[in-house]
Amino acid sequence: MDYTQTDFIVIGSGLAGLTSALNASKFGNVTLLTKSSLDVSNSYWAQGGIAAAIGSDDCPEFHFNDTIKAGVGLCNPESVKILVEEGVERINELIQLGMKFDLANGAIELGLEGNHTKRRVLHAGGDATGRELVKFVLQHVLQNQRIKANEYSLVLDLLVENNNCYGVRIHNWVTGKSEIITAPAIIIATGGASGMYSRTTNPHSTTGDGIILAYNAGAEISNMEFVQFHPSSLLLDSDETFLISEAVRGEGAHLVNCFGERFMSDKHELAELAPRDVVAYEMHKQYQMEGNRVYLKLDHLDPQKIQRRFSNIYKELLRHNIDLTKDLVPVAPAAHYLVGGIKTGLYGETNINNLYAVGEVSSTGVHGANRLASNSLLECLVFAKRAVEHSLENKFFVKYEPVNYKKYFVDKTKEETYLSYKNKIAVLLSQNVGIIRNESDLNKTLTALNEIYSSFLFEENEYYSLRLMSLITVAQLIIKSALIRKESRGGHRREDYPQLNDQFLCEIIHRVNFDPQIIGLR
Ligand code: SIN
């Protein structure tokens, strides 16, 4: 098997991966791995923007308070402090490097999103912040001689010995060969898992791959019960959808039901800008009423401003014969962001030496039970730098001794069954592990997953077998955590335990071959 050695391995090409690679390139050679092409990532689709306390009426302390409040008792205050303070520095560095955020009257224009008490959301290309940011950082990555990008490279497993990670085994779809790459620092930045739900704002390829790589290698996985649903995603006849940024509500859009009533006004002091879990839950209740629907309504706002600020959303809606400035836009919640992931310390470090997690794949403690809007791109910038700097201290490096792996292969005859099970899991998650959960539905879903598991002919080192096993395992981790957390907090609501219960001010941690562990706050 081909074998190469490098200084850093970065897995994933969203903002977390690209930024990690760029930071790492200051200290050595980097191999950047992505399972598809470099320009495909979840970050690319981020619309609203990136939050940072740069406004004249704002400061990191206000941003800290809003983040902690959104997290409903489960944020790690130390990580949040790092996020809001270092976040401002990372944004200023990006601007110095040439990143162009949108301006109004010569100053950076700041948007507002749910649960923020100040305007602090920087945006680019109007509502195309993710695309602009990823394009900007990618261009620097592509020009960097020290970064070797391997597209269409699927990471099969992490190489770990005595709790030290020293490399990866990959399958390169271009050469059709498997390879071993080793390095003293391995950074996972593969994004979340919300694409596993049938109704999702994420690409359906966002399936928690990095979480399972780390889990299989012995890493701790935490907070998996917290899946954030974005309230306003376009409702079409099919499950396909399109995100309509919270920033639209930040500019004054209302949410109304089929009677034209603004149902959020008497539910929360921030009305349509209440925390996402609150808005998504109230929308869910509206949809329980026979024949009811929820719409975004903007006809009281300045149409030119809306068209300019949200030009991509405006254009996309026109394709569905909806004029954002005049028409009611049917919306419903969709799975958007996995708050949990690979448990890390303050430097993105995991419980496995030399292994780091950055971005949505990680659980750094900054989001608690519910992520504050637009904090995630900032988390990528802040923790990518910290992870790289921490890894410079890594001492241990295992010398790779060739191993005879069984050949990796694709059994095409499994494809149809795999796809039908993937869809089945997506529907099960959306129906039973969505905004509202209960013990009976969660248990039923576990049983259904077991049935899927028993009826598939799994084969070692086979593509569809590994894919399906990964989907089942991610779903099980979410459900098992959701069963343990017998309360309703942030992005996790149990109709059988509708109250907050401070006994559950705790973290639920999974580790392969161990029972879930419930530990006090970090
Ligand atoms: C949005 O634009 O509403 C999404 C922003 C985010 O999820 O942080």
Short mmCIF file of C-alpha atoms and ligand atoms in Angstrom, two decimals:
data_model
loop_
_atom_site.label_atom_id
_atom_site.label_comp_id
_atom_site.label_asym_id
_atom_site.label_seq_id
_atom_site.Cartn_x
_atom_site.Cartn_y
_atom_site.Cartn_z
CA MET A 1 0.00 0.00 0.00
CA ASP A 2 1.30 3.52 -0.84
CA TYR A 3 2.63 5.32 2.19
CA THR A 4 3.46 9.00 2.71
CA GLN A 5 4.47 11.03 5.69
CA THR A 6 3.63 14.66 6.33
CA ASP A 7 3.52 17.18 9.18
CA PHE A 8 -0.24 17.74 9.43
CA ILE A 9 -3.26 15.86 8.16
CA VAL A 10 -6.48 17.85 7.91
CA ILE A 11 -9.71 16.00 7.08
CA GLY A 12 -12.50 18.13 5.60
CA SER A 13 -12.62 21.18 3.35
CA GLY A 14 -15.20 23.44 4.97
CA LEU A 15 -14.14 26.62 6.75
CA ALA A 16 -12.74 24.65 9.71
CA GLY A 17 -10.61 22.41 7.49
CA LEU A 18 -9.36 25.15 5.17
CA THR A 19 -8.49 27.43 8.08
CA SER A 20 -6.75 24.61 9.92
CA ALA A 21 -4.71 23.83 6.80
CA LEU A 22 -3.75 27.45 6.30
CA ASN A 23 -2.69 27.85 9.94
CA ALA A 24 -0.78 24.57 9.87
CA SER A 25 1.08 25.52 6.67
CA LYS A 26 3.01 28.14 8.69
CA PHE A 27 4.71 25.27 10.51
CA GLY A 28 5.05 22.46 8.00
CA ASN A 29 3.59 20.44 5.15
CA VAL A 30 -0.10 19.73 5.19
CA THR A 31 -2.16 17.04 3.50
CA LEU A 32 -5.76 18.21 3.17
CA LEU A 33 -8.23 15.38 2.56
CA THR A 34 -11.77 15.67 1.33
CA LYS A 35 -14.22 12.96 0.31
CA SER A 36 -15.49 15.00 -2.65
CA SER A 37 -14.20 18.16 -4.31
CA LEU A 38 -12.62 21.02 -2.39
CA ASP A 39 -15.51 23.40 -2.97
CA VAL A 40 -18.18 21.12 -1.48
CA SER A 41 -18.88 21.77 2.18
CA ASN A 42 -21.60 22.76 4.57
CA SER A 43 -19.86 26.05 5.39
CA TYR A 44 -20.34 27.03 1.74
CA TRP A 45 -24.10 27.24 2.33
CA ALA A 46 -23.97 29.42 5.45
CA GLN A 47 -26.04 32.50 4.68
CA GLY A 48 -26.46 34.76 7.67
CA GLY A 49 -22.85 35.35 8.52
CA ILE A 50 -20.24 35.30 11.23
CA ALA A 51 -20.83 36.84 14.64
CA ALA A 52 -18.20 39.05 16.29
CA ALA A 53 -18.45 41.90 18.76
CA ILE A 54 -16.98 44.62 16.55
CA GLY A 55 -19.83 47.16 16.66
CA SER A 56 -19.30 50.47 18.49
CA ASP A 57 -22.13 49.59 20.91
CA ASP A 58 -20.88 46.04 21.45
CA CYS A 59 -18.14 44.21 23.33
CA PRO A 60 -17.05 40.56 23.80
CA GLU A 61 -18.76 40.53 27.19
CA PHE A 62 -22.18 41.15 25.59
CA HIS A 63 -21.47 38.46 23.02
CA PHE A 64 -20.41 36.14 25.85
CA ASN A 65 -23.67 36.78 27.75
CA ASP A 66 -25.84 36.11 24.68
CA THR A 67 -23.97 32.87 23.88
CA ILE A 68 -24.26 31.62 27.47
CA LYS A 69 -27.97 32.47 27.56
CA ALA A 70 -28.64 30.60 24.30
CA GLY A 71 -26.77 27.55 25.66
CA VAL A 72 -29.25 27.15 28.58
CA GLY A 73 -26.75 26.22 31.29
CA LEU A 74 -24.55 23.84 29.31
CA CYS A 75 -21.92 26.11 27.75
CA ASN A 76 -18.38 25.92 29.01
CA PRO A 77 -17.77 29.57 30.01
CA GLU A 78 -14.03 29.24 29.36
CA SER A 79 -14.54 28.15 25.75
CA VAL A 80 -17.14 30.87 25.21
CA LYS A 81 -14.73 33.51 26.55
CA ILE A 82 -12.08 32.29 24.12
CA LEU A 83 -14.58 32.35 21.26
CA VAL A 84 -15.81 35.88 21.77
CA GLU A 85 -12.42 37.42 22.60
CA GLU A 86 -10.17 35.65 20.10
CA GLY A 87 -13.00 35.80 17.55
CA VAL A 88 -12.58 39.55 17.19
CA GLU A 89 -8.83 39.07 16.55
CA ARG A 90 -9.45 36.34 13.94
CA ILE A 91 -11.98 38.54 12.11
CA ASN A 92 -9.55 41.46 12.05
CA GLU A 93 -6.82 39.17 10.65
CA LEU A 94 -9.16 38.01 7.90
CA ILE A 95 -9.98 41.59 6.98
CA GLN A 96 -6.26 42.44 6.89
CA LEU A 97 -5.70 39.47 4.63
CA GLY A 98 -8.23 40.97 2.21
CA MET A 99 -11.58 39.35 3.03
CA LYS A 100 -14.34 41.74 1.98
CA PHE A 101 -17.36 41.87 4.24
CA ASP A 102 -20.39 43.91 3.14
CA LEU A 103 -20.22 47.62 3.95
CA ALA A 104 -22.85 50.28 4.57
CA ASN A 105 -21.73 53.92 4.43
CA GLY A 106 -18.09 52.80 4.44
CA ALA A 107 -18.33 50.71 7.61
CA ILE A 108 -18.90 46.97 8.01
CA GLU A 109 -22.63 46.36 7.92
CA LEU A 110 -23.75 44.29 10.89
CA GLY A 111 -26.84 42.09 10.79
CA LEU A 112 -29.01 40.84 13.61
CA GLU A 113 -30.05 37.27 14.29
CA GLY A 114 -32.04 35.41 16.92
CA ASN A 115 -31.08 35.90 20.58
CA HIS A 116 -28.33 38.45 19.83
CA THR A 117 -28.84 41.65 21.81
CA LYS A 118 -26.64 43.64 19.41
CA ARG A 119 -26.11 43.81 15.68
CA ARG A 120 -22.92 41.75 15.31
CA VAL A 121 -23.30 39.49 12.28
CA LEU A 122 -20.78 40.29 9.55
CA HIS A 123 -21.87 39.13 6.13
CA ALA A 124 -20.51 38.95 2.61
CA GLY A 125 -22.19 38.85 -0.79
CA GLY A 126 -25.43 39.83 1.01
CA ASP A 127 -26.66 36.42 2.06
CA ALA A 128 -23.75 34.36 0.70
CA THR A 129 -21.31 34.67 3.59
CA GLY A 130 -20.32 30.99 3.67
CA ARG A 131 -19.68 30.94 -0.07
CA GLU A 132 -17.61 34.14 -0.01
CA LEU A 133 -15.62 33.13 3.06
CA VAL A 134 -14.89 29.62 1.79
CA LYS A 135 -13.92 31.03 -1.65
CA PHE A 136 -11.58 33.52 -0.01
CA VAL A 137 -9.81 31.03 2.25
CA LEU A 138 -9.74 28.36 -0.47
CA GLN A 139 -7.95 30.71 -2.83
CA HIS A 140 -5.20 31.13 -0.19
CA VAL A 141 -5.07 27.36 0.34
CA LEU A 142 -4.71 26.69 -3.39
CA GLN A 143 -1.84 29.16 -3.68
CA ASN A 144 0.00 27.63 -0.75
CA GLN A 145 2.86 25.34 -1.80
CA ARG A 146 2.89 23.59 1.54
CA ILE A 147 -0.71 22.38 1.29
CA LYS A 148 -1.34 19.28 -0.80
CA ALA A 149 -5.06 18.85 -1.36
CA ASN A 150 -6.25 15.30 -2.01
CA GLU A 151 -9.77 15.47 -3.39
CA TYR A 152 -12.02 12.40 -3.58
CA SER A 153 -10.12 10.82 -0.71
CA LEU A 154 -12.27 8.95 1.74
CA VAL A 155 -10.74 8.41 5.15
CA LEU A 156 -11.38 4.78 6.12
CA ASP A 157 -9.86 4.84 9.57
CA LEU A 158 -7.57 6.63 11.94
CA LEU A 159 -4.36 4.84 12.87
CA VAL A 160 -4.06 4.74 16.64
CA GLU A 161 -1.60 2.93 18.89
CA ASN A 162 -1.54 3.20 22.69
CA ASN A 163 -3.94 6.13 22.50
CA ASN A 164 -1.68 8.02 20.07
CA CYS A 165 -3.10 8.86 16.67
CA TYR A 166 -0.41 8.80 14.00
CA GLY A 167 -2.19 8.80 10.67
CA VAL A 168 -5.03 7.73 8.44
CA ARG A 169 -5.85 5.04 5.96
CA ILE A 170 -7.63 6.51 2.96
CA HIS A 171 -9.19 5.32 -0.25
CA ASN A 172 -8.41 7.54 -3.20
CA TRP A 173 -11.31 7.37 -5.68
CA VAL A 174 -9.19 8.90 -8.45
CA THR A 175 -6.42 6.30 -8.36
CA GLY A 176 -8.70 3.56 -7.05
CA LYS A 177 -6.03 2.77 -4.46
CA SER A 178 -5.89 2.78 -0.69
CA GLU A 179 -3.03 4.67 0.95
CA ILE A 180 -1.53 5.29 4.35
CA ILE A 181 -0.61 8.83 5.39
CA THR A 182 1.06 9.52 8.72
CA ALA A 183 1.67 12.74 10.65
CA PRO A 184 2.20 13.88 14.23
CA ALA A 185 -0.99 15.98 14.09
CA ILE A 186 -4.35 14.92 12.68
CA ILE A 187 -7.22 17.44 12.59
CA ILE A 188 -10.77 16.30 11.90
CA ALA A 189 -12.94 19.05 10.41
CA THR A 190 -15.65 17.11 8.61
CA GLY A 191 -18.77 19.00 9.78
CA GLY A 192 -21.95 17.78 11.43
CA ALA A 193 -24.61 15.18 10.75
CA SER A 194 -27.86 17.07 10.10
CA GLY A 195 -27.84 15.87 6.49
CA MET A 196 -28.98 12.51 7.91
CA TYR A 197 -32.47 13.96 8.50
CA SER A 198 -34.93 13.93 5.62
CA ARG A 199 -35.80 17.59 6.08
CA THR A 200 -32.48 19.38 6.40
CA THR A 201 -30.73 22.59 5.39
CA ASN A 202 -27.48 20.60 4.96
CA PRO A 203 -26.29 18.66 1.92
CA HIS A 204 -27.31 14.99 2.38
CA SER A 205 -23.60 14.14 2.42
CA THR A 206 -23.28 15.74 5.89
CA THR A 207 -23.56 12.48 7.78
CA GLY A 208 -21.25 12.60 10.79
CA ASP A 209 -18.38 10.72 9.11
CA GLY A 210 -15.70 12.39 11.24
CA ILE A 211 -17.59 11.65 14.44
CA ILE A 212 -17.64 7.96 13.60
CA LEU A 213 -13.97 7.88 12.57
CA ALA A 214 -13.07 9.33 15.97
CA TYR A 215 -15.59 7.19 17.86
CA ASN A 216 -14.26 3.99 16.29
CA ALA A 217 -10.76 5.06 17.27
CA GLY A 218 -11.77 5.51 20.94
CA ALA A 219 -12.53 9.24 21.09
CA GLU A 220 -15.16 10.64 23.45
CA ILE A 221 -18.31 11.94 21.78
CA SER A 222 -20.55 14.33 23.69
CA ASN A 223 -23.81 16.33 23.57
CA MET A 224 -25.25 14.32 20.66
CA GLU A 225 -28.85 14.87 21.78
CA PHE A 226 -28.67 18.54 20.80
CA VAL A 227 -29.66 18.86 17.16
CA GLN A 228 -30.56 22.40 16.21
CA PHE A 229 -33.54 22.94 13.91
CA HIS A 230 -33.52 26.08 11.81
CA PRO A 231 -37.01 27.58 11.96
CA SER A 232 -37.25 29.09 8.51
CA SER A 233 -36.48 26.77 5.70
CA LEU A 234 -38.62 26.89 2.56
CA LEU A 235 -41.53 24.45 2.61
CA LEU A 236 -42.05 22.71 -0.71
CA ASP A 237 -44.16 19.70 -1.64
CA SER A 238 -41.13 17.44 -1.31
CA ASP A 239 -38.61 17.28 1.56
CA GLU A 240 -36.18 19.33 -0.54
CA THR A 241 -35.73 22.73 1.01
CA PHE A 242 -33.78 25.95 0.95
CA LEU A 243 -32.59 27.94 3.96
CA ILE A 244 -34.08 31.38 4.47
CA SER A 245 -31.62 33.07 6.74
CA GLU A 246 -32.55 34.15 10.23
CA ALA A 247 -31.08 37.49 9.19
CA VAL A 248 -34.29 37.97 7.16
CA ARG A 249 -36.18 37.99 10.46
CA GLY A 250 -33.36 40.16 11.84
CA GLU A 251 -34.34 42.77 9.24
CA GLY A 252 -37.94 42.68 10.44
CA ALA A 253 -39.70 39.79 8.66
CA HIS A 254 -42.66 38.37 10.58
CA LEU A 255 -43.76 34.79 11.02
CA VAL A 256 -47.51 34.39 10.56
CA ASN A 257 -49.89 31.45 10.54
CA CYS A 258 -52.65 30.81 8.02
CA PHE A 259 -54.90 33.32 9.84
CA GLY A 260 -52.26 35.99 9.35
CA GLU A 261 -51.48 36.03 13.11
CA ARG A 262 -47.97 36.74 14.40
CA PHE A 263 -47.93 33.81 16.79
CA MET A 264 -44.45 34.50 18.26
CA SER A 265 -45.32 37.91 19.75
CA ASP A 266 -46.91 36.52 22.90
CA LYS A 267 -44.51 33.56 23.21
CA HIS A 268 -41.21 35.34 23.80
CA GLU A 269 -40.04 38.89 24.40
CA LEU A 270 -37.87 38.68 21.28
CA ALA A 271 -40.82 37.41 19.18
CA GLU A 272 -39.48 36.11 15.81
CA LEU A 273 -35.92 36.57 17.11
CA ALA A 274 -36.35 34.29 20.10
CA PRO A 275 -33.79 31.45 20.41
CA ARG A 276 -34.02 29.00 17.52
CA ASP A 277 -35.27 26.13 19.63
CA VAL A 278 -38.14 28.30 20.93
CA VAL A 279 -39.18 29.50 17.45
CA ALA A 280 -38.86 26.01 15.93
CA TYR A 281 -40.98 24.55 18.75
CA GLU A 282 -43.72 27.16 18.37
CA MET A 283 -43.77 26.58 14.62
CA HIS A 284 -44.01 22.86 15.21
CA LYS A 285 -47.09 23.51 17.39
CA GLN A 286 -48.64 25.62 14.64
CA TYR A 287 -48.17 22.73 12.23
CA GLN A 288 -50.01 20.42 14.63
CA MET A 289 -53.18 22.42 13.92
CA GLU A 290 -55.07 20.88 11.05
CA GLY A 291 -54.58 22.73 7.78
CA ASN A 292 -52.32 25.36 9.32
CA ARG A 293 -49.13 26.65 7.75
CA VAL A 294 -46.46 29.13 8.72
CA TYR A 295 -45.20 31.88 6.46
CA LEU A 296 -42.53 34.54 6.45
CA LYS A 297 -44.08 37.91 5.64
CA LEU A 298 -41.99 40.83 4.43
CA ASP A 299 -44.42 43.08 2.55
CA HIS A 300 -44.10 45.81 5.21
CA LEU A 301 -40.32 46.14 4.61
CA ASP A 302 -38.39 48.21 2.06
CA PRO A 303 -38.36 45.93 -1.04
CA GLN A 304 -35.15 47.39 -2.48
CA LYS A 305 -33.24 46.86 0.74
CA ILE A 306 -34.52 43.28 1.01
CA GLN A 307 -33.60 42.51 -2.60
CA ARG A 308 -30.10 43.91 -2.16
CA ARG A 309 -29.38 42.32 1.22
CA PHE A 310 -30.85 38.91 0.35
CA SER A 311 -30.20 38.73 -3.37
CA ASN A 312 -29.55 34.97 -3.47
CA ILE A 313 -32.60 34.05 -1.42
CA TYR A 314 -34.65 36.45 -3.54
CA LYS A 315 -33.45 34.80 -6.77
CA GLU A 316 -33.90 31.26 -5.46
CA LEU A 317 -37.47 31.98 -4.35
CA LEU A 318 -38.32 33.46 -7.76
CA ARG A 319 -37.51 30.03 -9.19
CA HIS A 320 -40.46 28.81 -7.12
CA ASN A 321 -42.61 31.77 -8.24
CA ILE A 322 -42.35 33.45 -4.85
CA ASP A 323 -41.45 37.12 -4.57
CA LEU A 324 -39.72 37.54 -1.18
CA THR A 325 -40.66 41.20 -0.97
CA LYS A 326 -44.41 40.69 -1.60
CA ASP A 327 -45.54 37.11 -1.22
CA LEU A 328 -46.03 34.94 1.83
CA VAL A 329 -43.15 32.45 1.95
CA PRO A 330 -44.14 29.02 3.35
CA VAL A 331 -41.54 27.88 5.86
CA ALA A 332 -41.03 25.02 8.32
CA PRO A 333 -38.16 23.95 10.59
CA ALA A 334 -35.39 21.71 9.23
CA ALA A 335 -32.44 19.96 10.87
CA HIS A 336 -29.58 22.44 10.64
CA TYR A 337 -26.71 22.00 13.08
CA LEU A 338 -25.38 19.24 15.29
CA VAL A 339 -24.32 20.87 18.54
CA GLY A 340 -22.59 17.74 19.82
CA GLY A 341 -19.63 15.92 18.39
CA ILE A 342 -16.07 14.91 19.27
CA LYS A 343 -15.38 16.17 22.78
CA THR A 344 -12.44 18.55 22.90
CA GLY A 345 -10.57 20.70 25.36
CA LEU A 346 -9.86 24.38 24.86
CA TYR A 347 -7.43 23.68 22.00
CA GLY A 348 -9.56 21.31 19.97
CA GLU A 349 -7.61 18.43 21.53
CA THR A 350 -9.41 15.12 22.03
CA ASN A 351 -8.78 12.33 24.54
CA ILE A 352 -6.57 10.67 21.88
CA ASN A 353 -3.10 12.21 21.68
CA ASN A 354 -2.31 14.06 18.44
CA LEU A 355 -5.97 13.98 17.35
CA TYR A 356 -7.92 17.26 17.11
CA ALA A 357 -11.46 18.22 16.14
CA VAL A 358 -12.42 21.64 14.81
CA GLY A 359 -15.76 23.14 13.70
CA GLU A 360 -19.17 21.47 13.74
CA VAL A 361 -17.66 17.99 14.16
CA SER A 362 -16.34 19.05 17.56
CA SER A 363 -17.99 19.62 20.90
CA THR A 364 -15.89 22.42 22.38
CA GLY A 365 -18.49 23.54 24.90
CA VAL A 366 -19.18 26.87 23.18
CA HIS A 367 -22.73 26.03 22.13
CA GLY A 368 -24.14 24.35 25.25
CA ALA A 369 -27.68 23.08 24.59
CA ASN A 370 -28.38 25.47 21.73
CA ARG A 371 -25.99 27.32 19.44
CA LEU A 372 -26.27 31.07 19.12
CA ALA A 373 -26.78 31.94 15.44
CA SER A 374 -23.64 32.68 13.41
CA ASN A 375 -21.27 31.54 16.16
CA SER A 376 -20.22 28.48 14.19
CA LEU A 377 -18.08 30.07 11.47
CA LEU A 378 -16.35 32.02 14.25
CA GLU A 379 -15.73 28.81 16.17
CA CYS A 380 -13.97 27.40 13.07
CA LEU A 381 -11.57 30.34 12.86
CA VAL A 382 -10.79 30.46 16.58
CA PHE A 383 -10.31 26.76 17.28
CA ALA A 384 -8.45 25.98 14.03
CA LYS A 385 -5.65 28.28 15.14
CA ARG A 386 -5.64 26.96 18.69
CA ALA A 387 -5.55 23.32 17.54
CA VAL A 388 -2.59 23.90 15.24
CA GLU A 389 -0.66 25.78 17.92
CA HIS A 390 -1.33 23.08 20.49
CA SER A 391 -0.21 20.36 18.07
CA LEU A 392 3.26 21.92 17.79
CA GLU A 393 3.95 20.46 21.24
CA ASN A 394 3.11 16.93 20.07
CA LYS A 395 6.02 14.73 20.94
CA PHE A 396 4.91 11.26 20.12
CA PHE A 397 5.15 9.94 16.61
CA VAL A 398 4.69 6.28 15.79
CA LYS A 399 6.80 4.91 12.97
CA TYR A 400 4.42 3.23 10.55
CA GLU A 401 5.02 -0.48 10.07
CA PRO A 402 3.25 -1.80 6.94
CA VAL A 403 0.13 -3.80 7.75
CA ASN A 404 -1.69 -6.08 5.34
CA TYR A 405 -5.15 -4.56 5.15
CA LYS A 406 -7.95 -6.41 3.44
CA LYS A 407 -8.58 -4.62 0.13
CA TYR A 408 -11.22 -1.89 0.24
CA PHE A 409 -13.95 -2.46 -2.32
CA VAL A 410 -17.40 -1.39 -3.52
CA ASP A 411 -20.11 -4.02 -3.91
CA LYS A 412 -22.52 -2.37 -6.36
CA THR A 413 -25.20 -4.95 -5.61
CA LYS A 414 -25.58 -3.38 -2.15
CA GLU A 415 -26.25 0.13 -3.46
CA GLU A 416 -30.03 -0.03 -3.78
CA THR A 417 -30.56 -1.52 -0.34
CA TYR A 418 -28.11 0.98 1.16
CA LEU A 419 -29.96 3.94 -0.40
CA SER A 420 -33.34 2.69 0.72
CA TYR A 421 -32.03 2.27 4.29
CA LYS A 422 -30.38 5.70 4.19
CA ASN A 423 -33.78 7.19 3.27
CA LYS A 424 -35.51 5.13 5.91
CA ILE A 425 -33.11 6.37 8.61
CA ALA A 426 -33.63 9.96 7.39
CA VAL A 427 -37.41 9.66 7.73
CA LEU A 428 -37.15 7.92 11.12
CA LEU A 429 -34.92 10.69 12.45
CA SER A 430 -37.16 13.47 11.15
CA GLN A 431 -40.30 11.82 12.50
CA ASN A 432 -39.11 10.48 15.85
CA VAL A 433 -35.90 12.30 16.78
CA GLY A 434 -36.86 15.79 15.70
CA ILE A 435 -38.01 18.89 17.53
CA ILE A 436 -40.18 16.89 19.96
CA ARG A 437 -39.11 13.51 21.30
CA ASN A 438 -40.55 10.93 23.66
CA GLU A 439 -39.34 7.66 25.13
CA SER A 440 -41.62 5.45 23.08
CA ASP A 441 -40.66 6.99 19.69
CA LEU A 442 -36.98 6.98 20.59
CA ASN A 443 -37.11 3.30 21.57
CA LYS A 444 -39.09 2.43 18.44
CA THR A 445 -36.41 4.08 16.36
CA LEU A 446 -33.66 2.14 18.10
CA THR A 447 -35.56 -1.06 17.33
CA ALA A 448 -35.97 -0.04 13.67
CA LEU A 449 -32.22 0.66 13.46
CA ASN A 450 -31.51 -2.79 14.91
CA GLU A 451 -33.76 -4.32 12.26
CA ILE A 452 -31.91 -2.49 9.52
CA TYR A 453 -28.64 -3.65 11.02
CA SER A 454 -29.77 -7.28 11.14
CA SER A 455 -31.09 -7.37 7.60
CA PHE A 456 -28.06 -5.91 5.79
CA LEU A 457 -25.25 -8.14 4.64
CA PHE A 458 -22.28 -6.24 6.08
CA GLU A 459 -18.85 -6.99 4.69
CA GLU A 460 -15.50 -5.92 6.04
CA ASN A 461 -13.84 -3.07 4.10
CA GLU A 462 -16.82 -2.68 1.79
CA TYR A 463 -18.04 0.84 0.96
CA TYR A 464 -21.82 0.52 1.49
CA SER A 465 -21.34 -1.63 4.59
CA LEU A 466 -19.14 1.01 6.19
CA ARG A 467 -21.47 3.85 5.14
CA LEU A 468 -24.54 2.15 6.58
CA MET A 469 -22.76 1.20 9.79
CA SER A 470 -21.71 4.82 10.20
CA LEU A 471 -25.29 6.14 9.71
CA ILE A 472 -26.70 3.62 12.17
CA THR A 473 -24.05 4.46 14.77
CA VAL A 474 -24.54 8.25 14.54
CA ALA A 475 -28.32 7.81 14.83
CA GLN A 476 -27.87 5.51 17.84
CA LEU A 477 -25.62 8.03 19.59
CA ILE A 478 -28.21 10.80 19.13
CA ILE A 479 -31.06 8.58 20.32
CA LYS A 480 -29.25 7.06 23.30
CA SER A 481 -28.32 10.53 24.55
CA ALA A 482 -31.87 11.75 23.96
CA LEU A 483 -33.21 8.84 26.03
CA ILE A 484 -30.85 9.57 28.92
CA ARG A 485 -31.65 13.30 29.04
CA LYS A 486 -35.03 13.17 30.75
CA GLU A 487 -35.75 16.88 30.54
CA SER A 488 -36.28 19.59 27.93
CA ARG A 489 -33.38 21.94 27.39
CA GLY A 490 -32.37 23.98 24.33
CA GLY A 491 -32.32 21.85 21.22
CA HIS A 492 -33.59 18.76 23.05
CA ARG A 493 -37.31 18.63 23.91
CA ARG A 494 -39.06 15.67 25.50
CA GLU A 495 -42.85 15.78 25.57
CA ASP A 496 -42.73 13.26 28.43
CA TYR A 497 -40.30 15.49 30.38
CA PRO A 498 -41.28 19.00 29.31
CA GLN A 499 -39.44 20.93 32.05
CA LEU A 500 -35.83 21.96 32.61
CA ASN A 501 -34.40 19.74 35.32
CA ASP A 502 -31.15 20.91 36.84
CA GLN A 503 -30.17 17.35 37.72
CA PHE A 504 -29.37 17.24 34.03
CA LEU A 505 -26.82 20.04 34.12
CA CYS A 506 -24.48 17.39 32.84
CA GLU A 507 -22.79 16.05 29.76
CA ILE A 508 -23.55 12.68 28.19
CA ILE A 509 -20.46 11.06 26.74
CA HIS A 510 -20.18 8.03 24.48
CA ARG A 511 -17.10 5.92 23.94
CA VAL A 512 -16.92 2.78 21.88
CA ASN A 513 -17.25 -0.40 23.99
CA PHE A 514 -18.26 1.58 27.10
CA ASP A 515 -21.68 2.45 28.53
CA PRO A 516 -22.60 6.13 28.11
CA GLN A 517 -21.11 8.24 30.87
CA ILE A 518 -22.93 11.12 32.51
CA ILE A 519 -20.57 13.70 33.94
CA GLY A 520 -21.00 17.05 35.69
CA LEU A 521 -20.34 20.28 33.90
CA ARG A 522 -16.84 20.87 32.66
C1 SIN B 1 -28.84 31.65 8.99
O1 SIN B 1 -28.43 32.42 8.14
O2 SIN B 1 -29.96 31.75 9.47
C2 SIN B 1 -27.97 30.53 9.45
C3 SIN B 1 -26.90 31.06 10.30
C4 SIN B 1 -26.46 30.03 11.30
O3 SIN B 1 -27.00 28.94 11.35
O4 SIN B 1 -25.59 30.36 12.10
#
